[in-house]
Amino acid sequence: KMGINVTGSISKAPGFMMSKSALLKVILLGDGGVGKSSLMNRYVTNKFDSHLFHTIGVEFLNKELEVDGRRVTLQIWDTAGQERFRSLRTPFYRGSDCCLLTFSLDDGQSFQNLANWKKEFTYYADIKDPDSFPFVVLGNKLDIPERQVSGEDARKWCRENGGHPYFETSARDATNVASAFEEAVRRIQMTDDRDGHLISTDTNTVDLQRKSQAQNSCC
Ligand SMILES: Nc1nc2c(ncn2[C@@H]2O[C@H](COP(=O)(O)OP(=O)(O)OP(=O)(O)O)[C@@H](O)[C@H]2O)c(=O)[nH]1
């Protein structure tokens, strides 16, 4: 990982046209070391590095995909989970279309902290109606046999805190990683704007017209 605040690059799958593809911002939050960068890298580059450094600030990668016949460009934002980097990550929460709350199944404290992450996101992203905002919860490092968090407890938390979808993932062996990101896309409400572009309809953060302009500025 790079030691600067924002880094990003775009990975384009062949055969996709940019003009009709919605740009969706998905953000990974959770304690330092739970595997956010590894999940992003596994999903976008299909690689796993067991010697990653902590992220400083934020990084992003783009990936184009089709879910249920909808062509989208996912802009995945990976944030620094360590407390000391709080002021470097929070300015990037605004405009997110979906938030992936991540913990590690072998780290009970990271599960306890999910509520704090949700609160931090809701505050800094300026989410007006948290109950209608799409969150997806990921319990990562499923490949490690020594679990501290049961699937039952995690599902219970998701049920009681807004009915969030829950995935147990492994960035190491790729279990459920693509499914989790695809579910994030499914949860985002989208519509066609007046020019026929597919856009997300998250009015929590920015008004529709500005969002449409921002999302289609690439074309
Ligand atoms: N066994 C196992 N190790 C993992 C998995 N995902 C990540 N790791 C390891 O856990 C460590 C931390 O992973 P990162 O992806 O850097 O974690 P992070 O959440 O991005 O951490 P910060 O950048 O500090 O917020 C690294 O050594 C990874 O190789 C996984 O699914 N299984």
Short mmCIF file of C-alpha atoms and ligand atoms in Angstrom, two decimals:
data_model
loop_
_atom_site.label_atom_id
_atom_site.label_comp_id
_atom_site.label_asym_id
_atom_site.label_seq_id
_atom_site.Cartn_x
_atom_site.Cartn_y
_atom_site.Cartn_z
CA LYS A 1 0.00 0.00 0.00
CA MET A 2 1.07 3.55 -0.72
CA GLY A 3 1.78 5.98 2.06
CA ILE A 4 -0.27 8.87 0.69
CA ASN A 5 -3.79 10.01 1.29
CA VAL A 6 -5.59 9.06 -1.90
CA THR A 7 -4.50 6.68 -4.59
CA GLY A 8 -6.62 5.08 -7.25
CA SER A 9 -6.69 3.49 -10.63
CA ILE A 10 -9.27 2.19 -13.03
CA SER A 11 -9.51 -1.41 -14.16
CA LYS A 12 -11.85 -1.77 -17.11
CA ALA A 13 -13.29 -5.05 -18.21
CA PRO A 14 -13.49 -5.27 -22.01
CA GLY A 15 -16.86 -4.94 -23.67
CA PHE A 16 -18.33 -2.29 -21.42
CA MET A 17 -19.33 1.14 -22.69
CA MET A 18 -18.76 3.93 -20.21
CA SER A 19 -21.69 6.03 -21.40
CA LYS A 20 -24.51 3.92 -19.95
CA SER A 21 -22.67 2.69 -16.91
CA ALA A 22 -23.63 4.11 -13.51
CA LEU A 23 -20.73 5.16 -11.30
CA LEU A 24 -21.37 3.80 -7.83
CA LYS A 25 -19.23 4.64 -4.83
CA VAL A 26 -18.88 1.85 -2.33
CA ILE A 27 -16.81 2.42 0.80
CA LEU A 28 -15.11 -0.16 3.05
CA LEU A 29 -14.99 0.71 6.76
CA GLY A 30 -13.82 -1.27 9.77
CA ASP A 31 -10.97 -1.65 12.26
CA GLY A 32 -7.35 -1.63 11.14
CA GLY A 33 -6.25 -5.08 9.99
CA VAL A 34 -9.66 -6.67 9.35
CA GLY A 35 -8.84 -7.03 5.65
CA LYS A 36 -10.46 -4.10 3.83
CA SER A 37 -7.55 -3.56 1.42
CA SER A 38 -7.25 -7.30 0.89
CA LEU A 39 -10.95 -7.58 0.02
CA MET A 40 -10.71 -4.72 -2.48
CA ASN A 41 -7.55 -6.14 -4.05
CA ARG A 42 -8.99 -9.65 -4.22
CA TYR A 43 -12.13 -8.38 -5.91
CA VAL A 44 -10.50 -6.02 -8.41
CA THR A 45 -7.18 -7.72 -9.17
CA ASN A 46 -7.88 -11.26 -7.92
CA LYS A 47 -4.67 -11.17 -5.89
CA PHE A 48 -3.91 -11.60 -2.21
CA ASP A 49 -0.84 -10.24 -0.42
CA SER A 50 -0.18 -11.52 3.10
CA HIS A 51 2.27 -8.68 3.82
CA LEU A 52 0.17 -5.55 3.35
CA PHE A 53 0.97 -2.38 5.29
CA HIS A 54 -1.78 -0.44 7.02
CA THR A 55 -3.57 2.02 4.73
CA ILE A 56 -2.93 5.70 5.40
CA GLY A 57 -5.90 7.85 4.36
CA VAL A 58 -7.86 6.26 1.53
CA GLU A 59 -7.28 4.42 -1.72
CA PHE A 60 -9.70 3.50 -4.48
CA LEU A 61 -9.99 1.10 -7.38
CA ASN A 62 -12.67 0.94 -10.08
CA LYS A 63 -14.25 -2.20 -11.43
CA GLU A 64 -16.91 -2.57 -14.08
CA LEU A 65 -19.48 -5.28 -13.77
CA GLU A 66 -23.01 -6.27 -14.64
CA VAL A 67 -25.50 -7.24 -11.95
CA ASP A 68 -29.04 -8.37 -12.83
CA GLY A 69 -28.67 -6.81 -16.29
CA ARG A 70 -27.46 -3.47 -14.94
CA ARG A 71 -24.05 -2.32 -16.09
CA VAL A 72 -22.22 -0.38 -13.40
CA THR A 73 -18.79 0.97 -12.56
CA LEU A 74 -18.04 0.30 -8.93
CA GLN A 75 -15.68 2.77 -7.38
CA ILE A 76 -14.43 0.97 -4.29
CA TRP A 77 -12.95 3.17 -1.57
CA ASP A 78 -10.66 1.50 0.93
CA THR A 79 -10.09 3.49 4.12
CA ALA A 80 -7.53 3.47 6.92
CA GLY A 81 -9.10 1.72 9.90
CA GLN A 82 -6.58 2.77 12.52
CA GLU A 83 -7.90 5.42 14.90
CA ARG A 84 -4.95 7.76 14.30
CA PHE A 85 -6.00 8.14 10.63
CA ARG A 86 -9.56 9.19 11.40
CA SER A 87 -9.18 12.75 10.11
CA LEU A 88 -7.61 11.47 6.89
CA ARG A 89 -10.46 9.11 6.02
CA THR A 90 -13.65 10.87 7.12
CA PRO A 91 -13.64 13.60 4.40
CA PHE A 92 -14.10 10.85 1.82
CA TYR A 93 -17.36 9.40 3.18
CA ARG A 94 -19.68 11.86 1.44
CA GLY A 95 -21.34 10.69 -1.76
CA SER A 96 -21.09 6.99 -0.91
CA ASP A 97 -23.87 4.87 -2.38
CA CYS A 98 -23.25 1.87 -0.13
CA CYS A 99 -21.13 1.21 2.96
CA LEU A 100 -19.47 -2.14 3.63
CA LEU A 101 -19.04 -2.48 7.41
CA THR A 102 -16.20 -4.94 7.85
CA PHE A 103 -14.91 -6.93 10.82
CA SER A 104 -12.67 -9.94 11.21
CA LEU A 105 -14.18 -13.21 12.41
CA ASP A 106 -11.08 -13.89 14.49
CA ASP A 107 -11.26 -10.52 16.25
CA GLY A 108 -14.23 -9.98 18.60
CA GLN A 109 -13.29 -6.35 19.22
CA SER A 110 -13.60 -5.52 15.53
CA PHE A 111 -17.15 -6.92 15.66
CA GLN A 112 -17.96 -4.86 18.79
CA ASN A 113 -16.80 -1.76 16.91
CA LEU A 114 -19.27 -2.13 14.02
CA ALA A 115 -21.74 0.20 15.72
CA ASN A 116 -19.05 2.90 16.03
CA TRP A 117 -18.17 2.56 12.36
CA LYS A 118 -21.79 2.89 11.36
CA LYS A 119 -22.12 5.98 13.53
CA GLU A 120 -18.93 7.56 12.14
CA PHE A 121 -20.06 6.91 8.57
CA THR A 122 -23.56 8.25 9.11
CA TYR A 123 -22.20 11.43 10.68
CA TYR A 124 -19.44 12.28 8.21
CA ALA A 125 -21.34 11.15 5.11
CA ASP A 126 -24.20 13.33 6.34
CA ILE A 127 -26.78 10.59 5.87
CA LYS A 128 -30.21 12.05 6.51
CA ASP A 129 -32.06 8.77 6.86
CA PRO A 130 -29.71 5.99 8.07
CA ASP A 131 -32.57 3.46 8.12
CA SER A 132 -32.92 3.62 4.35
CA PHE A 133 -29.20 3.76 3.53
CA PRO A 134 -27.70 0.50 2.19
CA PHE A 135 -25.14 -1.07 4.51
CA VAL A 136 -23.68 -4.55 3.96
CA VAL A 137 -21.80 -6.32 6.77
CA LEU A 138 -18.74 -8.47 6.04
CA GLY A 139 -17.17 -10.92 8.49
CA ASN A 140 -13.76 -11.49 6.91
CA LYS A 141 -10.95 -14.08 7.42
CA LEU A 142 -13.34 -17.00 7.25
CA ASP A 143 -10.36 -19.21 6.39
CA ILE A 144 -8.92 -18.81 9.91
CA PRO A 145 -10.24 -21.67 12.06
CA GLU A 146 -10.02 -19.82 15.41
CA ARG A 147 -13.21 -17.76 15.33
CA GLN A 148 -14.18 -15.25 17.99
CA VAL A 149 -17.49 -14.25 16.40
CA SER A 150 -20.24 -16.73 15.54
CA GLY A 151 -22.35 -16.41 12.42
CA GLU A 152 -25.37 -16.44 14.71
CA ASP A 153 -24.19 -13.38 16.69
CA ALA A 154 -23.25 -11.51 13.53
CA ARG A 155 -26.62 -12.20 11.88
CA LYS A 156 -28.40 -11.15 15.07
CA TRP A 157 -26.52 -7.82 15.07
CA CYS A 158 -27.44 -7.25 11.42
CA ARG A 159 -31.10 -8.05 12.11
CA GLU A 160 -31.30 -5.75 15.11
CA ASN A 161 -29.42 -2.86 13.52
CA GLY A 162 -31.33 -2.30 10.32
CA GLY A 163 -31.67 -5.69 8.62
CA HIS A 164 -28.32 -5.51 6.83
CA PRO A 165 -27.22 -8.35 4.55
CA TYR A 166 -24.34 -10.36 6.04
CA PHE A 167 -21.51 -12.17 4.25
CA GLU A 168 -18.68 -14.28 5.67
CA THR A 169 -15.72 -13.73 3.37
CA SER A 170 -12.12 -14.67 2.90
CA ALA A 171 -9.92 -12.33 0.91
CA ARG A 172 -7.25 -14.99 1.18
CA ASP A 173 -9.13 -17.74 -0.67
CA ALA A 174 -11.73 -15.47 -2.36
CA THR A 175 -14.77 -16.99 -0.62
CA ASN A 176 -17.88 -14.83 -1.06
CA VAL A 177 -15.92 -11.71 -2.04
CA ALA A 178 -17.61 -11.18 -5.41
CA SER A 179 -21.03 -12.06 -3.92
CA ALA A 180 -20.61 -9.39 -1.25
CA PHE A 181 -19.75 -6.62 -3.73
CA GLU A 182 -22.57 -7.73 -6.06
CA GLU A 183 -25.02 -7.56 -3.17
CA ALA A 184 -23.80 -4.03 -2.47
CA VAL A 185 -24.76 -3.11 -6.05
CA ARG A 186 -28.17 -4.78 -5.69
CA ARG A 187 -28.90 -2.73 -2.59
CA ILE A 188 -28.30 0.59 -4.36
CA GLN A 189 -31.45 2.12 -5.77
CA MET A 190 -30.98 3.15 -9.40
CA THR A 191 -33.01 4.81 -12.05
CA ASP A 192 -32.60 6.27 -15.56
CA ASP A 193 -32.02 10.02 -15.66
CA ARG A 194 -33.60 12.13 -18.40
CA ASP A 195 -30.72 11.39 -20.79
CA GLY A 196 -31.16 7.66 -20.38
CA HIS A 197 -28.15 7.24 -18.11
CA LEU A 198 -28.44 4.83 -15.24
CA ILE A 199 -27.78 6.65 -11.97
CA SER A 200 -28.11 5.85 -8.31
CA THR A 201 -31.03 7.53 -6.61
CA ASP A 202 -29.43 8.04 -3.23
CA THR A 203 -30.83 11.40 -2.32
CA ASN A 204 -29.37 11.09 1.16
CA THR A 205 -26.18 12.82 0.18
CA VAL A 206 -26.50 14.84 -3.03
CA ASP A 207 -29.39 15.94 -5.17
CA LEU A 208 -30.25 13.86 -8.19
CA GLN A 209 -29.24 16.31 -10.88
CA ARG A 210 -25.81 16.95 -9.39
CA LYS A 211 -25.33 13.24 -8.93
CA SER A 212 -26.28 12.58 -12.53
CA GLN A 213 -23.83 15.21 -13.78
CA ALA A 214 -21.08 13.88 -11.55
CA GLN A 215 -21.69 10.29 -12.56
CA ASN A 216 -21.75 11.01 -16.27
CA SER A 217 -18.96 13.54 -16.41
CA CYS A 218 -16.64 10.83 -17.68
CA CYS A 219 -18.63 10.41 -20.90
N1 LIG B 1 -6.02 -15.38 6.76
C1 LIG B 1 -6.48 -14.24 6.24
N2 LIG B 1 -5.75 -13.11 6.34
C2 LIG B 1 -6.25 -11.98 5.79
C3 LIG B 1 -7.50 -11.95 5.11
N3 LIG B 1 -7.72 -10.67 4.70
C4 LIG B 1 -6.67 -9.96 5.08
N4 LIG B 1 -5.78 -10.73 5.74
C5 LIG B 1 -4.49 -10.31 6.33
O1 LIG B 1 -4.75 -9.41 7.39
C6 LIG B 1 -3.77 -8.36 7.40
C7 LIG B 1 -4.44 -7.00 7.30
O2 LIG B 1 -5.09 -6.92 6.04
P1 LIG B 1 -5.43 -5.52 5.35
O3 LIG B 1 -6.17 -5.83 4.10
O4 LIG B 1 -4.23 -4.67 5.25
O5 LIG B 1 -6.40 -4.90 6.45
P2 LIG B 1 -7.11 -3.45 6.45
O6 LIG B 1 -8.46 -3.63 7.03
O7 LIG B 1 -7.04 -2.85 5.10
O8 LIG B 1 -6.18 -2.64 7.46
P3 LIG B 1 -5.97 -1.02 7.59
O9 LIG B 1 -5.36 -0.58 6.31
O10 LIG B 1 -5.04 -0.83 8.74
O11 LIG B 1 -7.30 -0.41 7.87
C8 LIG B 1 -2.82 -8.64 6.24
O12 LIG B 1 -1.69 -9.34 6.74
C9 LIG B 1 -3.63 -9.54 5.33
O13 LIG B 1 -2.83 -10.40 4.58
C10 LIG B 1 -8.23 -13.17 5.01
O14 LIG B 1 -9.33 -13.25 4.44
N5 LIG B 1 -7.68 -14.28 5.58
#
